[in-house]
Coordinates of C-alpha atoms in Angstrom, one line a residue:
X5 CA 35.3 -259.1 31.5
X6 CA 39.1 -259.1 31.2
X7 CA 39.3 -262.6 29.9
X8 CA 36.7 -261.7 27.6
X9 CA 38.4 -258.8 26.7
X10 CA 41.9 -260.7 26.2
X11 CA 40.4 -263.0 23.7
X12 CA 39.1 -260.2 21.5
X13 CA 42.0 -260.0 18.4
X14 CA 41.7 -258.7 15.1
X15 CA 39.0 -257.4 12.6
X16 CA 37.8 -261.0 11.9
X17 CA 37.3 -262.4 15.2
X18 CA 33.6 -260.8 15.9
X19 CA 31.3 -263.9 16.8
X20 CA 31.9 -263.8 20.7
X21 CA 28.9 -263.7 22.6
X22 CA 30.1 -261.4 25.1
X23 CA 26.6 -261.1 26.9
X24 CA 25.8 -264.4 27.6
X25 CA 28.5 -265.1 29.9
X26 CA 27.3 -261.9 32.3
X27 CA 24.7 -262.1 35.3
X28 CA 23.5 -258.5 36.3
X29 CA 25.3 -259.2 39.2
X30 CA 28.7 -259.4 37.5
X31 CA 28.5 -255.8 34.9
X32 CA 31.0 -253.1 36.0
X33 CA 28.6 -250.7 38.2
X34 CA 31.7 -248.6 40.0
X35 CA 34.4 -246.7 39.3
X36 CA 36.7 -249.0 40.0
X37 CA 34.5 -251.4 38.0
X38 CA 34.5 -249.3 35.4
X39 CA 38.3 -248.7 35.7
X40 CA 39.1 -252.8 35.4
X41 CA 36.6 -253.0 32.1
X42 CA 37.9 -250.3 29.9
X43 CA 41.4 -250.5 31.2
X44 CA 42.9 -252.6 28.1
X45 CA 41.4 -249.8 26.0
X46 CA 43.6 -247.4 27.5
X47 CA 47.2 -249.6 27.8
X48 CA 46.6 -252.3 24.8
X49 CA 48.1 -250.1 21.8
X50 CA 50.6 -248.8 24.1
X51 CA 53.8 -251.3 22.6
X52 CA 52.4 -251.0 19.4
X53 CA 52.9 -247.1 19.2
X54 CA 56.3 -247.7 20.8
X55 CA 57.9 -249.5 18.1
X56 CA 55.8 -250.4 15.1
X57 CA 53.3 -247.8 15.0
X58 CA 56.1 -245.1 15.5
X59 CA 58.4 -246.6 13.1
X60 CA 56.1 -246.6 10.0
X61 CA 54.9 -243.1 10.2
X62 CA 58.5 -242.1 10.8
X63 CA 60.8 -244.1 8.7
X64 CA 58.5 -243.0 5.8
X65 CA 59.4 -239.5 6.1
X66 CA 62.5 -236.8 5.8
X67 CA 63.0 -237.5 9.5
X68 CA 65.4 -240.8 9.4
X69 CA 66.5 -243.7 7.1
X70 CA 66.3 -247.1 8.7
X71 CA 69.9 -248.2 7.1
X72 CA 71.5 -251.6 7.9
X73 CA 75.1 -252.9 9.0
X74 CA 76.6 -255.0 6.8
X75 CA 73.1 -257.2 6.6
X76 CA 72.3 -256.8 10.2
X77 CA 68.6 -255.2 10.8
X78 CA 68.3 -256.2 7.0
X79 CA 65.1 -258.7 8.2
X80 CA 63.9 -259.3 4.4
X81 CA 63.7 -255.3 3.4
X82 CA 60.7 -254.9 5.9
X83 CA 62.4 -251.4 7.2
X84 CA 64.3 -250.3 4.4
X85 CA 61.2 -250.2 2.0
X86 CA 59.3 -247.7 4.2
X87 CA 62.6 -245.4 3.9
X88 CA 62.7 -246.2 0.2
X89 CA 58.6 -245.7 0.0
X90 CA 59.0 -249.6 -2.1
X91 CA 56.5 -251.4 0.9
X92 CA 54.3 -253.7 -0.7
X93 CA 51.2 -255.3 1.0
X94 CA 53.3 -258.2 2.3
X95 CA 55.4 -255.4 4.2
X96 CA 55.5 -256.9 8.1
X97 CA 55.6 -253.8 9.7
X98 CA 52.1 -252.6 7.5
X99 CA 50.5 -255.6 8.4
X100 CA 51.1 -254.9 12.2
X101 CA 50.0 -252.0 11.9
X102 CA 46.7 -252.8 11.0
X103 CA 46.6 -256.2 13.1
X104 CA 47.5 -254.2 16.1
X105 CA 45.1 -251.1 15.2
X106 CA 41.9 -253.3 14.4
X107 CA 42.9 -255.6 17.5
X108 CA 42.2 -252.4 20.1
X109 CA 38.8 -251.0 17.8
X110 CA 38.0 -254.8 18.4
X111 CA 38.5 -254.6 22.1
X112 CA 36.6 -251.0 22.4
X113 CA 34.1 -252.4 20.8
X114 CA 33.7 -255.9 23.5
X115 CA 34.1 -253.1 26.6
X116 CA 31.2 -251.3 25.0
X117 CA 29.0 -254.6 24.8
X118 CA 29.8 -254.8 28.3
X119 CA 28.9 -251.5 29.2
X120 CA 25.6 -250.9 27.3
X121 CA 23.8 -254.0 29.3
X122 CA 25.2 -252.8 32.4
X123 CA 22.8 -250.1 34.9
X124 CA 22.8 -246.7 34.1
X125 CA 25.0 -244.4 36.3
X126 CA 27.3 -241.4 36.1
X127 CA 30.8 -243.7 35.8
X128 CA 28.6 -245.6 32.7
X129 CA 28.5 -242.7 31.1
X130 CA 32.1 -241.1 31.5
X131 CA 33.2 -245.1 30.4
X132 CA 31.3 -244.8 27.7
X133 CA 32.3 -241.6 26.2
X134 CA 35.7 -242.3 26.9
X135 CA 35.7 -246.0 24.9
X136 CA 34.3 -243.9 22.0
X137 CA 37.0 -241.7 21.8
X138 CA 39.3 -243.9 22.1
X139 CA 37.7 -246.4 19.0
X140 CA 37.7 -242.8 17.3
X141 CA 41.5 -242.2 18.0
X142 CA 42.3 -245.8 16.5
X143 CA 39.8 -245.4 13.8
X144 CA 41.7 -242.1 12.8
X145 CA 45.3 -243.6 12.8
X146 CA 43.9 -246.4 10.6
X147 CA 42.0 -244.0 8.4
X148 CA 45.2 -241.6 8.3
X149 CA 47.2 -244.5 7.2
X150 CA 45.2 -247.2 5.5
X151 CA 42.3 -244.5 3.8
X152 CA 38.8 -246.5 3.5
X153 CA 38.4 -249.0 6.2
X154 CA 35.2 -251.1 7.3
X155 CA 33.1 -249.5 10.1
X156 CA 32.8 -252.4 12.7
X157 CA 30.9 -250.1 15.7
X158 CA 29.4 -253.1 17.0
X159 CA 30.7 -256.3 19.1
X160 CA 29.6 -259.4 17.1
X161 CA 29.1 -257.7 13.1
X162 CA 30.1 -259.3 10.6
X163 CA 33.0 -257.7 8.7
X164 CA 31.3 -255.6 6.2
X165 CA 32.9 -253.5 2.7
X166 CA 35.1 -250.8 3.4
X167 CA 34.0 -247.6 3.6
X168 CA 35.4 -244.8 1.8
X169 CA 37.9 -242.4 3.6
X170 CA 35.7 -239.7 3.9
X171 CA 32.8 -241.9 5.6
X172 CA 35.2 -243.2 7.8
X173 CA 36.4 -239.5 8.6
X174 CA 32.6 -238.4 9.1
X175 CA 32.2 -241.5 11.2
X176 CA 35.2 -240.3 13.8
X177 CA 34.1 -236.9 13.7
X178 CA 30.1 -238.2 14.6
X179 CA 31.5 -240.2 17.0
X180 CA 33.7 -237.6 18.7
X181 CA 30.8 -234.8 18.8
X182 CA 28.5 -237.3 20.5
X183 CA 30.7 -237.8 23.4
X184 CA 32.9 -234.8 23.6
X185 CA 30.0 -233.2 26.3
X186 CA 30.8 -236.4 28.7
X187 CA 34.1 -236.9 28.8
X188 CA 35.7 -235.2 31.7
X189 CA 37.2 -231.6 32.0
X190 CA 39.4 -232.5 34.5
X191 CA 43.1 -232.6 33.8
X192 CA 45.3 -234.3 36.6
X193 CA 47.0 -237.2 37.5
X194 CA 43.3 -239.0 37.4
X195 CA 42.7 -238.1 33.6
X196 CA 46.3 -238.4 31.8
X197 CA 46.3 -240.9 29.4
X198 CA 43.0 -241.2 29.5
X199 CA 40.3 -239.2 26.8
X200 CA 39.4 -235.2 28.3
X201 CA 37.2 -233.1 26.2
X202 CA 40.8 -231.7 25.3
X203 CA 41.6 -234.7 23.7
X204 CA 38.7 -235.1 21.5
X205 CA 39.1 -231.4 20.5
X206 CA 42.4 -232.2 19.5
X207 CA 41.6 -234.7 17.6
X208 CA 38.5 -232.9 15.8
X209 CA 40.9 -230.3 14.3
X210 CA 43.1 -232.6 13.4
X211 CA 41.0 -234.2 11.4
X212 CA 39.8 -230.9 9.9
X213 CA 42.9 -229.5 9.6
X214 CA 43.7 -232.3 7.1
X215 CA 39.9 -232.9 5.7
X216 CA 41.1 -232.1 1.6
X217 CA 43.8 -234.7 2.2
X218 CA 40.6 -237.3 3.5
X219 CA 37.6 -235.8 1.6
X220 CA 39.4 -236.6 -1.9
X221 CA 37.9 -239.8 -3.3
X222 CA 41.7 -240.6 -4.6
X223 CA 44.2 -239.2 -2.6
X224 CA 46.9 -239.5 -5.6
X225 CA 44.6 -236.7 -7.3
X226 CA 45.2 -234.3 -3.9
X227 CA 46.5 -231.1 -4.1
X228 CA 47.6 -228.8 -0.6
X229 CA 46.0 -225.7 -2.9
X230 CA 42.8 -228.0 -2.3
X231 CA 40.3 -225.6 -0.5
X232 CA 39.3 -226.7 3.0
X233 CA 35.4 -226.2 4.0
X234 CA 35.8 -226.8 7.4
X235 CA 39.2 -224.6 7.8
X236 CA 36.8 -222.1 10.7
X237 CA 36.1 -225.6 12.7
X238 CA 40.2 -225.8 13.0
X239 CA 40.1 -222.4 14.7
X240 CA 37.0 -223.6 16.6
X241 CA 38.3 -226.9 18.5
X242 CA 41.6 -225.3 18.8
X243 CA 40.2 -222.0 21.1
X244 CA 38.3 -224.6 23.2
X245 CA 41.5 -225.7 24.2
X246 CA 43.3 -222.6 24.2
X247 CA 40.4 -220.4 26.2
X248 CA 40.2 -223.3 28.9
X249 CA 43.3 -222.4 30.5
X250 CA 44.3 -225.8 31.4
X251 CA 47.3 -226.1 28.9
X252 CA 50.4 -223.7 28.5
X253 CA 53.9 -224.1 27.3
X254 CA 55.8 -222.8 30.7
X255 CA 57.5 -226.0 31.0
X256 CA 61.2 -226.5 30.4
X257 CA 61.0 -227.6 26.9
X258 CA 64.0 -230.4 27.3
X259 CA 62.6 -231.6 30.1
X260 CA 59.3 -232.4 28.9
X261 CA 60.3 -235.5 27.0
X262 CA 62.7 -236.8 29.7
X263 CA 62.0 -240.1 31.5
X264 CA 60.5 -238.1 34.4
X265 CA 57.8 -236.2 32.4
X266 CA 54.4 -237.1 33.1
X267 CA 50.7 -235.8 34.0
X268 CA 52.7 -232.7 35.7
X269 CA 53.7 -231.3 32.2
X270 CA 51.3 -228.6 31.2
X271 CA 51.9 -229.1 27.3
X272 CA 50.3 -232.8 27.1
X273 CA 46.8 -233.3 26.4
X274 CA 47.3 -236.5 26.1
X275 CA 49.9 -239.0 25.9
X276 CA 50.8 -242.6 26.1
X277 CA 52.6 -243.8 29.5
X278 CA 55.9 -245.9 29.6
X279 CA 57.5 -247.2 32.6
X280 CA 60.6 -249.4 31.2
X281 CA 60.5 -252.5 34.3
X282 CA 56.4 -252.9 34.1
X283 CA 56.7 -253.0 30.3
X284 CA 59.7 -255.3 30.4
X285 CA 57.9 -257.7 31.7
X286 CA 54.4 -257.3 29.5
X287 CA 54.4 -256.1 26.4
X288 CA 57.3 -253.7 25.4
X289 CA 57.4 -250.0 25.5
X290 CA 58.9 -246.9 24.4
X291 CA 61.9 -247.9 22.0
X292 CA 62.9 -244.6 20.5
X293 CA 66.3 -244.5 22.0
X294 CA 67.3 -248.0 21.1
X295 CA 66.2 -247.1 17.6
X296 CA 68.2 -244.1 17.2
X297 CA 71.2 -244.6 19.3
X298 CA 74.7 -245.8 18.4
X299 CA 76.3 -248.9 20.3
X300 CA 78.6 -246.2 21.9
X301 CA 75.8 -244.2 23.7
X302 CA 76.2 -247.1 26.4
X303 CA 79.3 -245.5 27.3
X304 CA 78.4 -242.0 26.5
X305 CA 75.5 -241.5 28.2
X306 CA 75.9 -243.8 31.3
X307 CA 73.6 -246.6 30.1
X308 CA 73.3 -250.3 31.5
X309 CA 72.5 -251.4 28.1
X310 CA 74.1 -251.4 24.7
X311 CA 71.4 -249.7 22.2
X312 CA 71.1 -250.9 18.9
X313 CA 70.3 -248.1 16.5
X314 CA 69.8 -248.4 13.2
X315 CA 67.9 -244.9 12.6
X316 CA 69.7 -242.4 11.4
X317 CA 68.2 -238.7 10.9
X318 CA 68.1 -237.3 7.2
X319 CA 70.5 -234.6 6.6
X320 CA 67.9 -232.9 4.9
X321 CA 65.6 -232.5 7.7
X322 CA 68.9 -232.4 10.2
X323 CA 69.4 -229.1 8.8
X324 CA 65.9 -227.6 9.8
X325 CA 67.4 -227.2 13.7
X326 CA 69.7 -224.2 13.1
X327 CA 68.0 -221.4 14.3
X328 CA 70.3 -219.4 16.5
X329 CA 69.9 -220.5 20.8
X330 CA 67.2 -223.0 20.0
X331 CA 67.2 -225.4 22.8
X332 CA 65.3 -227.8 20.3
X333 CA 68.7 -228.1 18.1
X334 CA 70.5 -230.2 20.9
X335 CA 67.8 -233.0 20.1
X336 CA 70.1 -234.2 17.9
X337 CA 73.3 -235.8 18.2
X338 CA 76.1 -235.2 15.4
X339 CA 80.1 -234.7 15.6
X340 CA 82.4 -235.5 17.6
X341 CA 81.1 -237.4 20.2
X342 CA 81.9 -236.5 24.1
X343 CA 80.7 -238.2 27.6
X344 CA 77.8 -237.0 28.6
X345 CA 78.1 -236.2 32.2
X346 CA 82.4 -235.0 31.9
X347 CA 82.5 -233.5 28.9
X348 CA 85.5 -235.0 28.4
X349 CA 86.2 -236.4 24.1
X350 CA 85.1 -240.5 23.5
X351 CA 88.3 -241.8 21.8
X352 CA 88.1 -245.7 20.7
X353 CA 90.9 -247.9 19.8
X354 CA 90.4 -249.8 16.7
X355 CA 92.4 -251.1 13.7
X356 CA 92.5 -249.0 10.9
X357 CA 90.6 -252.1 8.7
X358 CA 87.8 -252.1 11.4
X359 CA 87.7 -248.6 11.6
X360 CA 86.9 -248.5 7.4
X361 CA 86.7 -251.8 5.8
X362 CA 87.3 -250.3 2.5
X363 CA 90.8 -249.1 3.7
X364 CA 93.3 -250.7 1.2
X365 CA 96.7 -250.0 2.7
X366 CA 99.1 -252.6 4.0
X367 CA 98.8 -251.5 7.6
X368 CA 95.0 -252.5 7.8
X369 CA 95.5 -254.1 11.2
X370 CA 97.7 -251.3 12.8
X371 CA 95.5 -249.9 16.1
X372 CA 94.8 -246.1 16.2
X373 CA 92.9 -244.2 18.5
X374 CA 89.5 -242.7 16.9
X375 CA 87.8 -240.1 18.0
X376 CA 84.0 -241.4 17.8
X377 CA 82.7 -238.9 15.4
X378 CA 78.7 -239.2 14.2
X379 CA 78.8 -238.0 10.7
X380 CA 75.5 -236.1 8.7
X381 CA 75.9 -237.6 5.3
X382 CA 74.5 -241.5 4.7
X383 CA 76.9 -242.6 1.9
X384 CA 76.7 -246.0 0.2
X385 CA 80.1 -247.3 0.0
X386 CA 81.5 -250.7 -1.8
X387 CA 84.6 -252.0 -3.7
X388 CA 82.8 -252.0 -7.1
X389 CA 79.6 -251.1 -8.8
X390 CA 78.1 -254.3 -8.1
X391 CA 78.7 -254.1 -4.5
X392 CA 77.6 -250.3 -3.9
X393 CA 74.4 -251.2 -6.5
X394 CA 74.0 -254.1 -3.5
X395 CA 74.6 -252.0 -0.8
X396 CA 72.0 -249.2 -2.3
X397 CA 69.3 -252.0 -2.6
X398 CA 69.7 -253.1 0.9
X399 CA 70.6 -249.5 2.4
X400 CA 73.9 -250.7 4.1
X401 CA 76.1 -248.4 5.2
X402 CA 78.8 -250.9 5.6
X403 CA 79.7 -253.0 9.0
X404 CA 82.5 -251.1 10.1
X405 CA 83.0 -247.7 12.7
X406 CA 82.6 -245.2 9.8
X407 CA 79.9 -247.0 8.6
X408 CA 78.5 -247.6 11.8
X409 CA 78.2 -243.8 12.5
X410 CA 76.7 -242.1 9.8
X411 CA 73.9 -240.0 10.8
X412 CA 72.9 -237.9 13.3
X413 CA 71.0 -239.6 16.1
X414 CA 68.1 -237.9 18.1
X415 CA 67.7 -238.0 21.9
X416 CA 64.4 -236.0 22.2
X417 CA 63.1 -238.7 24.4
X418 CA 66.3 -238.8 26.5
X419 CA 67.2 -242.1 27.5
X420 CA 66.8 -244.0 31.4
X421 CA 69.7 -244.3 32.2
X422 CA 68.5 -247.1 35.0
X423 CA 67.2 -249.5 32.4
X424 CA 68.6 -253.1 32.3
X425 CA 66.5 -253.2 28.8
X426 CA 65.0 -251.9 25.6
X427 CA 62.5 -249.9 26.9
X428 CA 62.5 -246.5 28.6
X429 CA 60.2 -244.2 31.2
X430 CA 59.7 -241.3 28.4
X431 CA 55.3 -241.0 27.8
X432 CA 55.3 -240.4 24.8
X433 CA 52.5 -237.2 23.7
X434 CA 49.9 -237.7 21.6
X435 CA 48.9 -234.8 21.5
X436 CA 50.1 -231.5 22.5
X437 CA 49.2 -227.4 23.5
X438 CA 52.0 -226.6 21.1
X439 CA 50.7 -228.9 18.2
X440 CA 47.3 -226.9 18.8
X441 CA 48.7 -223.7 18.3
X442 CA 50.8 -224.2 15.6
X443 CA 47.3 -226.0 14.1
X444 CA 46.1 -222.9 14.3
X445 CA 48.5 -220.8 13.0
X446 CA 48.1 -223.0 9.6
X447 CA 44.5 -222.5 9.6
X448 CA 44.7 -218.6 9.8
X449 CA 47.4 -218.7 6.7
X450 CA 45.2 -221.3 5.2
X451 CA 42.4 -218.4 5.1
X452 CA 40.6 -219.0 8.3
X453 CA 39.2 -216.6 10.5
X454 CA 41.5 -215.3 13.2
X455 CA 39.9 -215.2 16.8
X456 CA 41.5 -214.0 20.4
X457 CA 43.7 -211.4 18.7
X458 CA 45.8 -214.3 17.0
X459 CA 47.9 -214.1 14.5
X460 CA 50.2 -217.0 12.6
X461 CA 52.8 -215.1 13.7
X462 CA 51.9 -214.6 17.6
X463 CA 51.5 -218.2 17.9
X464 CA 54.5 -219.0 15.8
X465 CA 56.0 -217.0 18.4
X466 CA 54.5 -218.4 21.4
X467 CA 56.5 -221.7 20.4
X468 CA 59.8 -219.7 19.5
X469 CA 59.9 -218.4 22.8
X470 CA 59.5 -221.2 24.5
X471 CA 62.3 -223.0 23.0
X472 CA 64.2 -220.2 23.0
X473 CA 64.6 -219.4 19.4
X474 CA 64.3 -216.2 17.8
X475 CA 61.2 -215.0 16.8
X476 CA 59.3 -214.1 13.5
X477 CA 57.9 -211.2 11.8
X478 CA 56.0 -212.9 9.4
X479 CA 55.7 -216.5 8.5
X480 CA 54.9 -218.8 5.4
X481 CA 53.2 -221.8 5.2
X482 CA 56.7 -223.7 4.0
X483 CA 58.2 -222.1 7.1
X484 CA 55.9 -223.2 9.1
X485 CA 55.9 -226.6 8.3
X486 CA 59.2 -226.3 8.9
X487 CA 58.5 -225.0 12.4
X488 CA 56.3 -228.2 13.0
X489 CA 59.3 -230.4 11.9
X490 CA 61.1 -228.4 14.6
X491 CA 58.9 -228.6 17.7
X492 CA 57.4 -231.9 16.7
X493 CA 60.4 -234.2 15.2
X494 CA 60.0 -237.8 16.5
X495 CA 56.3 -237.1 17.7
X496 CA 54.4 -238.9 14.4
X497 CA 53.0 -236.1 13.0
X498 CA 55.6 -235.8 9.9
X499 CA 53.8 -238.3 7.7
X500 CA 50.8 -236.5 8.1
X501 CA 52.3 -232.9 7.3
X502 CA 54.5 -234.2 4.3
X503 CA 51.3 -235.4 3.1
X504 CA 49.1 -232.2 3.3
X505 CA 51.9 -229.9 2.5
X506 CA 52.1 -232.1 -0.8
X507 CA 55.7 -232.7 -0.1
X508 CA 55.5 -236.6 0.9
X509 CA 57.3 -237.3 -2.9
X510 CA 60.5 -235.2 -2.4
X511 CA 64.1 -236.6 -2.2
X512 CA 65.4 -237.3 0.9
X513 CA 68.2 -239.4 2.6
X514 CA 68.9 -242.2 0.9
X515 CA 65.9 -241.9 -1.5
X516 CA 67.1 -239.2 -4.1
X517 CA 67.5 -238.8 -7.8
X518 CA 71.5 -238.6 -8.0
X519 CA 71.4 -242.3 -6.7
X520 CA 68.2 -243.4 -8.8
X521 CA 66.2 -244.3 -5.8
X522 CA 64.0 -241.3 -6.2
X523 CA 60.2 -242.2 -5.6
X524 CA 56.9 -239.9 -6.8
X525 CA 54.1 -242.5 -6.5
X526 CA 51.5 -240.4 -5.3
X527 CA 49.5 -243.2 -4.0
X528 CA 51.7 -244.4 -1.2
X529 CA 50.1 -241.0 0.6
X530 CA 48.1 -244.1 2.0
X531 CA 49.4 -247.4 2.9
X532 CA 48.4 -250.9 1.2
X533 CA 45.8 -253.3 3.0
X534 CA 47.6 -256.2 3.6
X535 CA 48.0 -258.9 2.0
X536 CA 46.8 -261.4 4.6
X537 CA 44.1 -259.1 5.1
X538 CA 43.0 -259.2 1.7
X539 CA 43.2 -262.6 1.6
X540 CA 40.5 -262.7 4.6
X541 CA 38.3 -259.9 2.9
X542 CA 38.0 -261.1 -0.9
X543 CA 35.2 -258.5 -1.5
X544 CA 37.1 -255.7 -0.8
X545 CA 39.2 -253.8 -3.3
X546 CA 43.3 -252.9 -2.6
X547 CA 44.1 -249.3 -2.3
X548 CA 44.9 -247.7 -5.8
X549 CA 48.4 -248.9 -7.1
X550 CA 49.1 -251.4 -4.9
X551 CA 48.9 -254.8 -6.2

């Protein structure tokens, strides 16, 4: 089954006859049967949402600018373009996206060929609710990001025409209701990272909570004054997880995205696991420090490895984390820089020229000692027009130390400090108890029904006081999708807010009017198909604008 399973890729690869090379004899009948069959299910998109996944639905937000170094991390514009929203459908990191998210639909759809021919017994059942979610989940990040997709539910179909984003959202939901009732209700160190009945509530109002954005037939043409129809279902899937008691918010709130979080953390309902030496020698893992992180952190922080960052967190959503004692503000990293376990002030020696290569005096290669200092403000620097003009296009900050620290770094998912590599022990959540109820709180100002003596504000609160902040008296919908940036920065969900809130088209970063980079097209609220993809798929039609 695993080889089979292996050789299952992409979209277009469907003509495997997966039956015929099964006796009886050999179809999972076990748990542990069942546990080897749908395992690649589970772990297969785990790199992907690491690196690629993450960095498309983040770089294309107010959370962080993917700038370069002096050309370095330039690789053809592939990351700049998502902070510049000027991707095309020959964009690498949109095609991988896809690749990588039609690869695992492929795969849960060979593992439930497997299962339907096996016998029918109680771990059947539980496999097969489970691979449905899961197809659902990866159906919904396609659908979120890519709007009408084909509908490939079977191993062996042909590839047929895409369906429209709403079908595709009806499909998930069908799908999700069908199997919610066997999925298990468990939640322990036997269910995390695998789909609970949690999960697939989650996910339902999600996808309510967001139905205008996915109902609209062009999604240019939506509006976040759009009613919502299903706004009381939001309120519905969030108090089944509420009322079942199995989730809460007592945990330290640092310490739940540290490298020694896990199934024990009563916030995650479900979450991808990393563990930095297994991944380092499959696939890759969690690379959200490396991203983020200045060459110095090495030093800083204790590290056995030199990260590369190249993110840099927007001053405009930098400036959301200053309410008064909110542990969530020490996220970020900004300032002057200090060691991490001494306290004591990181001072570098460097020649004035290396310390800012636009530094014109005669003394360019006398030493000082620098005081590493992250700044907030990306500024795009050059000798002339032509050069800054240059430097704009490519998003360079400039190869030198000034250059080289602009913008304020997060370390949410604090780094392991044991790692010879790239990757880190961080899980990264999927979704969370704190997501839920702030999900809920937008329903009730969105005109839903309140239920269990909730208000917006009491569950506003119930995150405030977790993270120590202060707490509210009253709330607005722009606050509290501010609130959301708050609690979940570097989680994935931004994209997805911007987008409902209507506020995807703003100016951020290095994407503004006063530079002329400033971008409205309402049409990239949904990626391109790629081009490859297109060229595979004739009969189908690009996404609206795109050419």
């Amino acid at each position: 089954a695993l080889a089979v399973i292996v050789l299952a890729t992409g979209c277009t690869d469907l003509d495997v006859d997966v039956k015929s090379r099964y006796t009886y004899a050999n179809f999972p009948v076990t748990d542990a049967d069942m546990e080897a069959v749908c395992g690649p299910a589970f772990a297969n998109f785990r790199p992907n949402y690491g690196r690629w996944f993450w960095l498309m639905v983040t770089a294309s937000t107010d959370e962080g600018t993917l700038a370069v170094n002096g050309g370095n991390w330039y690789d053809n514009g592939k990351y700049g373009e998502l902070s510049l929203h000027t991707w095309t459908s020959s964009n690498e990191v949109v095609y991988l996206n896809w690749d990588n998210l039609f690869s695992v639909i492929s795969q849960c759809n060979v593992i439930l060929s497997i299962l339907d021919a096996a016998p029918d017994t109680d771990a059947k059942t539980k496999s097969v609710a489970e691979m449905r979610a899961m197809r659902a989940l990866y159906y919904f990040w396609a659908m979120d990001n890519y709007g009408g997709l084909p509908i490939i539910n079977k191993f062996g179909m042909e590839t047929p025409q895409r369906s429209t984003r709403k079908e595709v959202a009806e499909f998930i939901v069908k799908e999700l209701e069908e199997c919610v009732s066997d999925l298990s209700v468990t939640v322990d160190n036997t269910t995390y990272s695998k789909p609970t009945q949690y999960m697939a509530y989650a996910l339902l109002a999600k996808i309510y909570l967001n139905w205008p954005v996915y109902a609209i037939s062009d999604v240019s043409n939506y509006n976040p004054t759009d009613a919502n129809p299903n706004i009381d279902k939001v309120v519905e899937y969030c108090d089944l997880i509420i009322q079942s008691q199995k989730y809460d918010l007592s945990d330290n709130w640092i310490d739940r995205f540290k490298d020694t979080n896990g199934y024990q953390i009563k916030d995650f309902i479900y979450a991808f696991p990393y563990n930095w030496q297994t991944d380092d020698q499959t696939w890759g893992g969690n690379t959200h420090f490396r991203f983020w992180c200045h060459k110095f952190f090495e030093k800083t922080f204790g590290l056995n490895r030199k990260p590369g960052g190249v993110f840099r967190g927007n001053p405009e959503f930098v400036d959301l984390f200053n309410l008064p004692g909110d542990v969530r503000n020490s996220t970020w990293r900004g300032g002057l820089q200090y060691d991490e376990a001494t306290g004591a002030p990181f001072n570098y020696t460097v020649s004035k020229r290396a310390l800012d290569n636009y530094y014109t005096g005669a003394d360019g290669d006398t030493e000082v000692s620098w005081h590493f200092e992250l700044t907030k403000e990306l500024v795009i620097r050059g000798k002339d027009d032509a050069e800054k003009a240059k430097n704009l296009q490519m998003l360079d900050l400039g190869n030198d130390e000034l250059g080289l620290a602009m913008g304020y770094r997060n370390v949410k998912f604090y780094p392991t400090k044991s790692s010879t590599s790239n990757w880190q022990d961080n899980d990264i959540p999927v979704f969370r108890y704190a997501d839920v109820l702030l999900m809920k709180a937008e329903a009730i100002l969105r005109g839903a029904t309140a239920t269990l003596g909730h208000t917006s504000e009491s569950l506003v609160n119930e995150i405030r006081v977790a993270a120590q902040a202060p707490t509210v008296a009253a709330i607005t919908l722009d606050e509290l999708l501010d609130e959301r940036g708050r609690e979940l920065s570097d989680e994935y969900w931004r994209r997805t807010d911007l987008i409902r809130f209507g506020q995807f088209e703003k100016d951020w970063g290095l994407k503004k009017a006063s530079l002329g980079t400033s971008n409205t097209d309402k049409y990239r609220r949904i990626f391109p198909i790629p081009y490859d993809i297109m060229k595979q798929n004739t009969h189908w039609i690009q996404n609206p604008g795109y050419n």
